[in-house]
Tab-separated table of C-alpha atoms and ligand atoms in Angstrom:
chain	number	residue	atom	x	y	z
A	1	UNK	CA	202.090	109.004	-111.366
A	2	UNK	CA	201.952	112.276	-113.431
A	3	UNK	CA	199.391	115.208	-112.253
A	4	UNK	CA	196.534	116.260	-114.524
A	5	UNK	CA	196.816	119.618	-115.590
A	6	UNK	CA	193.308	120.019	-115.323
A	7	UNK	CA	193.672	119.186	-111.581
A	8	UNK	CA	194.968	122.547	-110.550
A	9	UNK	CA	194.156	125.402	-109.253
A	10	UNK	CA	195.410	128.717	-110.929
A	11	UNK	CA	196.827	129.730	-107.751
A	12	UNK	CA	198.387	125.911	-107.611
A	13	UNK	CA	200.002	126.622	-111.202
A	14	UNK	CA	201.469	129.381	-109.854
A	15	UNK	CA	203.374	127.945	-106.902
A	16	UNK	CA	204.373	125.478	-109.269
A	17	UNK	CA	205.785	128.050	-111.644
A	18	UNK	CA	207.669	129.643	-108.647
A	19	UNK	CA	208.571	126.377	-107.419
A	20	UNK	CA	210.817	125.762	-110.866
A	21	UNK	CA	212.115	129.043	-111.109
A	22	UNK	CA	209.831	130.507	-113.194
A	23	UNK	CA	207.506	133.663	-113.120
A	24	UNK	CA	203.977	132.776	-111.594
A	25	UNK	CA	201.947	134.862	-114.490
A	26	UNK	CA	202.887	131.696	-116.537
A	27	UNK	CA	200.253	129.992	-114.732
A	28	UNK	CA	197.625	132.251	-116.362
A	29	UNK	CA	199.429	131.601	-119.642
A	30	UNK	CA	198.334	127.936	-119.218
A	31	UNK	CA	194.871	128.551	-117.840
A	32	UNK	CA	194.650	130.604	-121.189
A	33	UNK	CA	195.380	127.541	-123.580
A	34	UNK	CA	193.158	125.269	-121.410
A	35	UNK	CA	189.993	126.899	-120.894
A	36	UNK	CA	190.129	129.520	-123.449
A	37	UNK	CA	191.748	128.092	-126.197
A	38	UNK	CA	190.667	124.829	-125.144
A	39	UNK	CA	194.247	123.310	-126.306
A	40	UNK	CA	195.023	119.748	-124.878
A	41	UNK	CA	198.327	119.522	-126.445
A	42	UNK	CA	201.155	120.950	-124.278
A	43	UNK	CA	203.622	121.024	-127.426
A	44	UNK	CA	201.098	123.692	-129.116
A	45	UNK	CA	201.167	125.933	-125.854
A	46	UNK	CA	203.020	128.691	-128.078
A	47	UNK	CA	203.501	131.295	-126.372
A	48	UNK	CA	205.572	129.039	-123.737
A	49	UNK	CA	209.292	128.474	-124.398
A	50	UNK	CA	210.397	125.099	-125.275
A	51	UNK	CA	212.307	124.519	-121.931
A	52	UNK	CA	209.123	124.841	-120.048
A	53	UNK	CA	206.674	123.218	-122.279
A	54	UNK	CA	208.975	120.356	-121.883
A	55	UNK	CA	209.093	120.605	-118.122
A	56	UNK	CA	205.601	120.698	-117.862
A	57	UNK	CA	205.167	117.782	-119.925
A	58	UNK	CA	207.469	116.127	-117.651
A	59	UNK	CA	205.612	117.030	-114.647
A	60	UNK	CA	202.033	116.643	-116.028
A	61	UNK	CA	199.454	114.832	-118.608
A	62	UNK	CA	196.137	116.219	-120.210
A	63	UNK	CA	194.688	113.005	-120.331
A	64	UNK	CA	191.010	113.119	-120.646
A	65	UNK	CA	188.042	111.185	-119.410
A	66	UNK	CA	186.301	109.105	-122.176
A	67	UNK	CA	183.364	109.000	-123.684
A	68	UNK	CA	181.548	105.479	-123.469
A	69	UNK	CA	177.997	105.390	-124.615
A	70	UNK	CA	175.693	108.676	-124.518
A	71	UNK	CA	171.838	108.596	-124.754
A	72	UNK	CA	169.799	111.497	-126.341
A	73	UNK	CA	167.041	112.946	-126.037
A	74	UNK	CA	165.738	116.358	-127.251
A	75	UNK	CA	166.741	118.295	-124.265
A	76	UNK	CA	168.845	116.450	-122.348
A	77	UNK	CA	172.198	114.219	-123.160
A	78	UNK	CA	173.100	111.822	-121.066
A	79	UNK	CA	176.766	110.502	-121.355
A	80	UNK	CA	178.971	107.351	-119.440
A	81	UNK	CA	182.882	108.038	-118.999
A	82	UNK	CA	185.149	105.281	-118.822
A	83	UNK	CA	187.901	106.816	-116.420
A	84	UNK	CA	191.510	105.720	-116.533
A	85	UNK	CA	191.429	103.067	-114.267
A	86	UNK	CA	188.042	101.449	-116.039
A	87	UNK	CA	185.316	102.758	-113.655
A	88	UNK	CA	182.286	104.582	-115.152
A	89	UNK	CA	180.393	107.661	-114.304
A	90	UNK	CA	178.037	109.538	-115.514
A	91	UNK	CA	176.789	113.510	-116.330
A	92	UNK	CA	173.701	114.866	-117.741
A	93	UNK	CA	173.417	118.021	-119.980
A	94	UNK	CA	170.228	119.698	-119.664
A	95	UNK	CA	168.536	122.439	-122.093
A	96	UNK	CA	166.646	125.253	-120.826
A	97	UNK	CA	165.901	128.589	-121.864
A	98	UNK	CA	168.391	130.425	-119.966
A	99	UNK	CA	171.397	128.026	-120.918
A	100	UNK	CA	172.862	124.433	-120.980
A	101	UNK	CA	173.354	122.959	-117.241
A	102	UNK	CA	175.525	119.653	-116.489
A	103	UNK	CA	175.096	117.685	-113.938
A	104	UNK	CA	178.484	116.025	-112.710
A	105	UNK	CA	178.977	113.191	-110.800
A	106	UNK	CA	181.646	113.845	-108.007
A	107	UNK	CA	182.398	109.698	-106.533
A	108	UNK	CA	182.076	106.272	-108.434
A	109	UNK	CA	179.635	105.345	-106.456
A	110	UNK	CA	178.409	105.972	-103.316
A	111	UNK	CA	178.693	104.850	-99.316
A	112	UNK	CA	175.405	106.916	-98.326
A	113	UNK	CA	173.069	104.281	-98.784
A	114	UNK	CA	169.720	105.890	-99.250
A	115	UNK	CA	167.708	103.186	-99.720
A	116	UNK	CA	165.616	104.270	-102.948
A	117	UNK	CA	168.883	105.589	-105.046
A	118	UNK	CA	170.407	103.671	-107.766
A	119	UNK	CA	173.886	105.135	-106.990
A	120	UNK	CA	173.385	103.972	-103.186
A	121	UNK	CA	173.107	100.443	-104.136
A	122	UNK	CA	176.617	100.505	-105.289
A	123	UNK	CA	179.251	101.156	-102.885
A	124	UNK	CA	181.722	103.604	-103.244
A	125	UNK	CA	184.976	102.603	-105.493
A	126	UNK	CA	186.913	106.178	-104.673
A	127	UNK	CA	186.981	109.456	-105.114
A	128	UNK	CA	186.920	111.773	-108.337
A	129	UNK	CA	189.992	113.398	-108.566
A	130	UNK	CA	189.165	117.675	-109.481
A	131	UNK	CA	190.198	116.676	-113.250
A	132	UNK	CA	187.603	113.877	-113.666
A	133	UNK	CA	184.696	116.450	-112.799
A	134	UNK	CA	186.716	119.436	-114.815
A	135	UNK	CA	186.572	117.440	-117.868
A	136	UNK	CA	183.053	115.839	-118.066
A	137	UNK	CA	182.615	119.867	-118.500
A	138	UNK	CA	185.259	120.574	-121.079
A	139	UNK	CA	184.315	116.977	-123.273
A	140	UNK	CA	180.785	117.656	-123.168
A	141	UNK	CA	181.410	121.016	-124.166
A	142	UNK	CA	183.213	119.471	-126.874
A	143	UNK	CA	181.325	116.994	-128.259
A	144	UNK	CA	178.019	119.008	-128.443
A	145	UNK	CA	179.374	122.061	-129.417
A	146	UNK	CA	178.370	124.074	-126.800
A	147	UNK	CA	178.881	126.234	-123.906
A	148	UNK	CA	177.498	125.093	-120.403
A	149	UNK	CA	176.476	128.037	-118.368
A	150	UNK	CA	175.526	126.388	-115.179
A	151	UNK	CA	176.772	123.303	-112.988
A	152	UNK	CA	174.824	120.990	-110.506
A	153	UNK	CA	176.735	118.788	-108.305
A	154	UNK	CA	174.432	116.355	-108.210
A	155	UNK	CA	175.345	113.488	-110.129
A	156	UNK	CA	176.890	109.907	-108.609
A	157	UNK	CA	178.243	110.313	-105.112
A	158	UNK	CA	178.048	112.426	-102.526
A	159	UNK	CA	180.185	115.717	-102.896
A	160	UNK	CA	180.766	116.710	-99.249
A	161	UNK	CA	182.233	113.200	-98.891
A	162	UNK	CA	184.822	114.430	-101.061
A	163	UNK	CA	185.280	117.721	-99.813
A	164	UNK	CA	188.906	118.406	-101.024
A	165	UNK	CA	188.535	117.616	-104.731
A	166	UNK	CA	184.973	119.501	-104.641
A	167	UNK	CA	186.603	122.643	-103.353
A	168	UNK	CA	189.595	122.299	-105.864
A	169	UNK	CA	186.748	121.761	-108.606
A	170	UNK	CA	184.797	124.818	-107.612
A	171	UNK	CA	187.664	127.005	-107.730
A	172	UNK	CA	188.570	125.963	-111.200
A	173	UNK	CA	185.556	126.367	-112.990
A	174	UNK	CA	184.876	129.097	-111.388
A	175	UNK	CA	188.436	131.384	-111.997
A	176	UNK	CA	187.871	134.130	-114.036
A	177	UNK	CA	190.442	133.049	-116.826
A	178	UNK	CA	188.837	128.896	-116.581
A	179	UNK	CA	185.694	127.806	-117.332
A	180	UNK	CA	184.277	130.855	-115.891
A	181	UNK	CA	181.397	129.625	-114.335
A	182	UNK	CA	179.848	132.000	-111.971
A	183	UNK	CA	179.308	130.891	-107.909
A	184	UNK	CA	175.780	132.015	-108.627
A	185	UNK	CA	175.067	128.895	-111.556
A	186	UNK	CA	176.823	126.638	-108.989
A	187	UNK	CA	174.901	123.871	-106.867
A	188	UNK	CA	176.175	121.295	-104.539
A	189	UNK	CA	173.815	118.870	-103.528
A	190	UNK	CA	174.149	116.934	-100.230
A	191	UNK	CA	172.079	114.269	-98.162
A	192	UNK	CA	173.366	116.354	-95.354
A	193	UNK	CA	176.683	116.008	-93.763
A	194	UNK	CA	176.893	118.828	-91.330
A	195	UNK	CA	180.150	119.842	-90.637
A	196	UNK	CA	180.784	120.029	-93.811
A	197	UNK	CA	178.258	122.451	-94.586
A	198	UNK	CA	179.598	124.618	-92.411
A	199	UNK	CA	183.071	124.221	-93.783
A	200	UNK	CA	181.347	125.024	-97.390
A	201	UNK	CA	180.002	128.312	-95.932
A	202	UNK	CA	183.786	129.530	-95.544
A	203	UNK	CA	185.146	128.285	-98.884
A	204	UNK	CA	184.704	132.295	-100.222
A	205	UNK	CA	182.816	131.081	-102.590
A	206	UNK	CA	179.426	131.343	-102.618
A	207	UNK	CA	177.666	128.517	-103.967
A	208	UNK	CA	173.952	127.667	-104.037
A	209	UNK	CA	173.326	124.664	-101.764
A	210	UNK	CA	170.885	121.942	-102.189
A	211	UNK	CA	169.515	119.533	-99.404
A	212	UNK	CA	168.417	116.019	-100.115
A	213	UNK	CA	165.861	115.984	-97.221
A	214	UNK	CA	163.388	113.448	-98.400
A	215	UNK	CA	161.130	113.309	-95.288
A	216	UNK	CA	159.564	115.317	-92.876
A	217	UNK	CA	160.829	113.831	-89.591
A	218	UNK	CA	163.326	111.347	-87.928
A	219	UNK	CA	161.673	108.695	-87.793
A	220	UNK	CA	161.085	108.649	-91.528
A	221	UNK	CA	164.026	110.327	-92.541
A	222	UNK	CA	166.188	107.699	-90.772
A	223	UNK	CA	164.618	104.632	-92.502
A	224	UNK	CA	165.063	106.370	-96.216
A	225	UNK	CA	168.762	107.667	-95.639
A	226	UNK	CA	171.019	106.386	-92.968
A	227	UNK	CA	173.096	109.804	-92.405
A	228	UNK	CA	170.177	111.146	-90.746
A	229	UNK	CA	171.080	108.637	-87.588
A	230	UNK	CA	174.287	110.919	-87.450
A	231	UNK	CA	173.134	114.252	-88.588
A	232	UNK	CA	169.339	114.659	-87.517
A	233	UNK	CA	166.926	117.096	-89.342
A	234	UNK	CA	167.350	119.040	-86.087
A	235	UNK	CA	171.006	119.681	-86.614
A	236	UNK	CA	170.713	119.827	-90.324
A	237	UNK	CA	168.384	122.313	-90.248
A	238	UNK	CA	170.930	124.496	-88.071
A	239	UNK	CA	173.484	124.419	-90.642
A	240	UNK	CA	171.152	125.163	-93.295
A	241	UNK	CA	170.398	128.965	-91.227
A	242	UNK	CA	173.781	129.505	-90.550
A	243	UNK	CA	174.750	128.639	-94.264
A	244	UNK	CA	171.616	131.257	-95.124
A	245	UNK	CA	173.578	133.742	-92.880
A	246	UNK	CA	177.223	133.544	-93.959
A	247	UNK	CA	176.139	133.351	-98.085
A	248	UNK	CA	172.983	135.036	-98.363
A	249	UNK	CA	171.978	132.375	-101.029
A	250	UNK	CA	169.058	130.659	-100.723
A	251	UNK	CA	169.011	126.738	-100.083
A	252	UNK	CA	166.924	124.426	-102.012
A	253	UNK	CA	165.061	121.343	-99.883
A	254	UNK	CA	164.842	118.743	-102.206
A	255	UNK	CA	161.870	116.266	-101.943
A	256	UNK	CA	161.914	113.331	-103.599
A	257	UNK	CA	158.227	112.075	-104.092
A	258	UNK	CA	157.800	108.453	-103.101
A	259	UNK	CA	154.625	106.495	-103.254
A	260	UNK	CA	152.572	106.335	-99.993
A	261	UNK	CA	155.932	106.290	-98.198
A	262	UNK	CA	156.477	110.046	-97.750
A	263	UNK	CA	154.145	111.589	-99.900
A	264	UNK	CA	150.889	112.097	-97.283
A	265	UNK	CA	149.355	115.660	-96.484
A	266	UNK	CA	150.298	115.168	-92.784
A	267	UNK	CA	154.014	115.180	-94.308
A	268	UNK	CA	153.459	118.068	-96.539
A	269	UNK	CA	152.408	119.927	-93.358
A	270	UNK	CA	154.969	118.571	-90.848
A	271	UNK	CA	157.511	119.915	-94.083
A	272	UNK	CA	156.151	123.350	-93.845
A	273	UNK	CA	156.341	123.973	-90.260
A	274	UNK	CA	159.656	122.997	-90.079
A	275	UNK	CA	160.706	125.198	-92.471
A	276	UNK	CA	158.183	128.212	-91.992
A	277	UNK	CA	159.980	131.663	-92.656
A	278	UNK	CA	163.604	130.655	-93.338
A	279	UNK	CA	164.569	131.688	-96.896
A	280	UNK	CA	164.714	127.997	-98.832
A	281	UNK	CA	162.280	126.735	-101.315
A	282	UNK	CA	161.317	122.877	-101.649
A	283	UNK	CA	161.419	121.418	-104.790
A	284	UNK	CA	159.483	118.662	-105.432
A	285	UNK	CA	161.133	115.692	-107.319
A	286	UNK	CA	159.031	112.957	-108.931
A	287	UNK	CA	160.784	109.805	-108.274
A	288	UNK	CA	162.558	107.900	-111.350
A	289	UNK	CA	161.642	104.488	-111.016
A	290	UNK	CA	164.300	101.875	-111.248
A	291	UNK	CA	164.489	98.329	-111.858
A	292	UNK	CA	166.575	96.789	-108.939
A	293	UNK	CA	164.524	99.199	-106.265
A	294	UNK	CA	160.905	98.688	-105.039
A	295	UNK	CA	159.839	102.395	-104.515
A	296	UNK	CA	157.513	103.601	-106.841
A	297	UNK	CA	156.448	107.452	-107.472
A	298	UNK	CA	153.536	109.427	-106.440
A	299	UNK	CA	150.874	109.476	-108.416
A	300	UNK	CA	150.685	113.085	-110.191
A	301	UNK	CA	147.438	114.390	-108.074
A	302	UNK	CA	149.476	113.017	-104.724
A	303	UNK	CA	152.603	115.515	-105.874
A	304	UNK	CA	150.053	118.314	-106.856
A	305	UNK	CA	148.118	118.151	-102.961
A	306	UNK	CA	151.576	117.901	-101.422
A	307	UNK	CA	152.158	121.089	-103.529
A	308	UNK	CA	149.402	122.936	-102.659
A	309	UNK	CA	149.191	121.853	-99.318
A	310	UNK	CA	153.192	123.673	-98.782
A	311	UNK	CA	152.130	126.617	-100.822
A	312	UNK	CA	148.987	127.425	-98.575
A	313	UNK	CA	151.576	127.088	-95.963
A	314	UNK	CA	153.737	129.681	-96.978
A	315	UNK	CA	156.539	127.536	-98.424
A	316	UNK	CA	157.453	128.376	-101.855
A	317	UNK	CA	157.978	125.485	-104.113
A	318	UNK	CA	158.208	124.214	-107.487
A	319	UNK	CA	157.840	120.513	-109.314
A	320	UNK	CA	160.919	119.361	-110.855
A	321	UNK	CA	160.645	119.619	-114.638
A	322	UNK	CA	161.200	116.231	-115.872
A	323	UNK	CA	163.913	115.644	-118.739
A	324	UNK	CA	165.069	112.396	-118.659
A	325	UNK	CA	162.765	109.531	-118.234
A	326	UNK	CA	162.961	108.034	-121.059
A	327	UNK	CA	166.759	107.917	-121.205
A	328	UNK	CA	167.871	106.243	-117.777
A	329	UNK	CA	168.613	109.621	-116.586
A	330	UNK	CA	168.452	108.986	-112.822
A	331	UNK	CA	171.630	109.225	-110.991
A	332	UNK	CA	173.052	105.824	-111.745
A	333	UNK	CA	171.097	104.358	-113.704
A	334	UNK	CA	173.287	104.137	-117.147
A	335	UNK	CA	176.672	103.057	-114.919
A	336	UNK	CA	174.206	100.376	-112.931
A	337	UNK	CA	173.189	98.978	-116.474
A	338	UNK	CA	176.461	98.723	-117.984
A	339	UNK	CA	177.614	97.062	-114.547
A	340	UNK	CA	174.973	94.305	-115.063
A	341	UNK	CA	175.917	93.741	-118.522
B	1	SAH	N1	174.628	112.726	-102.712
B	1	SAH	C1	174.082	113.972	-103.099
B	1	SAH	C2	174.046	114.218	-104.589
B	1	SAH	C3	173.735	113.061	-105.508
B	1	SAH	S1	172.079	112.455	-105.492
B	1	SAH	C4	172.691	114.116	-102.488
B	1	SAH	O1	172.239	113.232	-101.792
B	1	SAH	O2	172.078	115.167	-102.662
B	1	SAH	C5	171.139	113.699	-106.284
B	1	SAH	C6	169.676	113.740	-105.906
B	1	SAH	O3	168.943	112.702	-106.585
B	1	SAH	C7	169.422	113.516	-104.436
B	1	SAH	O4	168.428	114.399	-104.013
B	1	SAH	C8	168.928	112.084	-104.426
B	1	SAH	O5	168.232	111.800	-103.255
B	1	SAH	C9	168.099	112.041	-105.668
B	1	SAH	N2	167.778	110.726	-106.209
B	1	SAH	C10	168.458	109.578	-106.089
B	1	SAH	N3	167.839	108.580	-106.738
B	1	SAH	C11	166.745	109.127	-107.313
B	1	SAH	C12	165.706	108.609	-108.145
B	1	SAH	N4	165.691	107.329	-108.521
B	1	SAH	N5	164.746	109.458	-108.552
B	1	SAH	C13	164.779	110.768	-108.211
B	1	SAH	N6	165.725	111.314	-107.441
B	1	SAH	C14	166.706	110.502	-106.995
């Protein structure tokens, strides 16, 4: 099967170039008519002689993702892609003062298992390929009009299970003649599998990281998400400070705020402790109900003790903003409905 264009790296394009005999600065020719010019049609790649535009046609398609259904709201956008092969995923565009954000999903589907996710439900059917995460940027971008200025990796899947593609992806938006997305707008978000981590540390490039903790001990922690059995807060928490060491970026502990299941004082406190004078914040997530899943979310004066209680602890934290209720914008939610259709 043909590559995607979309699917390489700059530096990639440029063995490729060598590969067939040609110069390598042709590869930021390319990257040029892609993410600048935004051109999809290798015929209309100008400044190319025929010769190679044919060759690369040869070698490679710009096939892009498709957009199924999308659900609006004022500030956020929520869209399904039908991928080549017929399996759906999903992004999210979010509105906020300082910019757009996306959130891109990075598997269709899932093998973590967390018990109160959507996306968990439905086992993994592969991997996204670097293109398929590429482009829900670029068509979104499109089809609103708009420039995204920062990227959450936090949609269907989980990244680090898909470390490869992830990587490649990072390095694409990021290149200073793609997308041009800075390391500093970037967040991966992981339920927490260690090595990893560490391996994301020495990428060189320095991405904000985001922990799906959930609980405030084993015990807990192992009955919500199953990876904890493997990787234990204990260890997790390791990588965390030696990912604070080698980037210097601070991590975010995500919390997701369950009903009477994690969301007592005693946690709140157990939460602090643990994390008492490293350099994260917790952010506090109130939990999107959905239909096939029993958990139900804290009641708002639950979420505002548990915030007080970390704040008089000396944790800083915030309360997710909420955007997408309304629209089924939990991960999974729009790919589980059009599943059950
Ligand atoms: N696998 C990665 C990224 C995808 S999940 C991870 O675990 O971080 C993105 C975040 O949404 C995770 O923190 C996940 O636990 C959370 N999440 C899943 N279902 C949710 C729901 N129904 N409501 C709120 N947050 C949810």
């Amino acid at each position: 099967m043909k590559r995607n264009l979309y699917d390489l790296t700059r530096e990639e394009l440029e063995k490729y170039f060598e590969e067939i005999g040609e110069k390598k600065f042709k590869a930021l020719q390319v990257y040029e008519w892609l993410y600048q010019k935004r051109e999809v049609n290798i015929d209309n790649f100008s400044n190319i002689k025929k010769e190679i535009r044919d060759r690369l046609k040869e070698d490679f398609t710009t096939n892009f993702i498709k957009i199924e259904k999308k659900e609006e709201a004022e500030l956020v956008k929520k869209y399904l892609f039908r991928l080549h092969d017929d399996n759906f995923i999903e992004a999210v565009i979010m509105y906020h003062d300082y910019g757009n954000s996306i959130c891109v999903s990075s598997q269709v589907g899932c093998n973590m298992g967390c018990r109160f996710c959507e996306s968990g439900r439905q086992k993994k059917i592969r991997n996204l390929e670097a293109y398929e995460m590429v482009e829900q940027i670029l068509k979104v971008e499109e089809d609103l009009n708009i420039r995204i200025s920062s990227v959450v990796i936090m949609g269907i899947g989980e990244p680090l299970d898909n470390f490869d593609n992830i990587v490649r992806f990072i390095k694409i938006i990021n290149d200073g003649k793609g997308i041009q997305i800075g390391a500093r707008h970037i967040t991966l978000s992981t339920c927490g599998l260690v090595p990893k981590i560490y391996e994301l540390a020495n990428i060189g490039i320095q991405i904000n990281l985001a922990i799906s903790l959930h609980a405030s001990n084993d015990e807990l922690r192992s009955k919500l998400m199953p990876v904890n059995k493997v990787y234990s807060i204990g260890v997790l928490k390791q990588a965390i400070s030696d990912y604070l060491q080698v980037t210097s970026r601070r991590v975010t502990i995500e919390y997701v705020m369950l009903n009477n299941v994690n969301d007592r004082v005693s946690n709140a406190l157990e939460l602090a402790k643990l994390f008492k004078g490293m350099n994260i914040y917790v952010n506090l997530i109130p939990y999107n109900e959905t239909e096939a899943l029993e958990f139900k979310r804290s009641s708002k004066d639950n979420i505002k003790t548990f915030y007080d209680t970390l704040k008089k602890n000396g944790i800083n934290v915030t309360i997710r903003k909420e955007f997408g209720g309304t629209i089924k914008a939990a991960c999974g939610q729009l790919r589980g409905s059009m599943k059950r259709k």
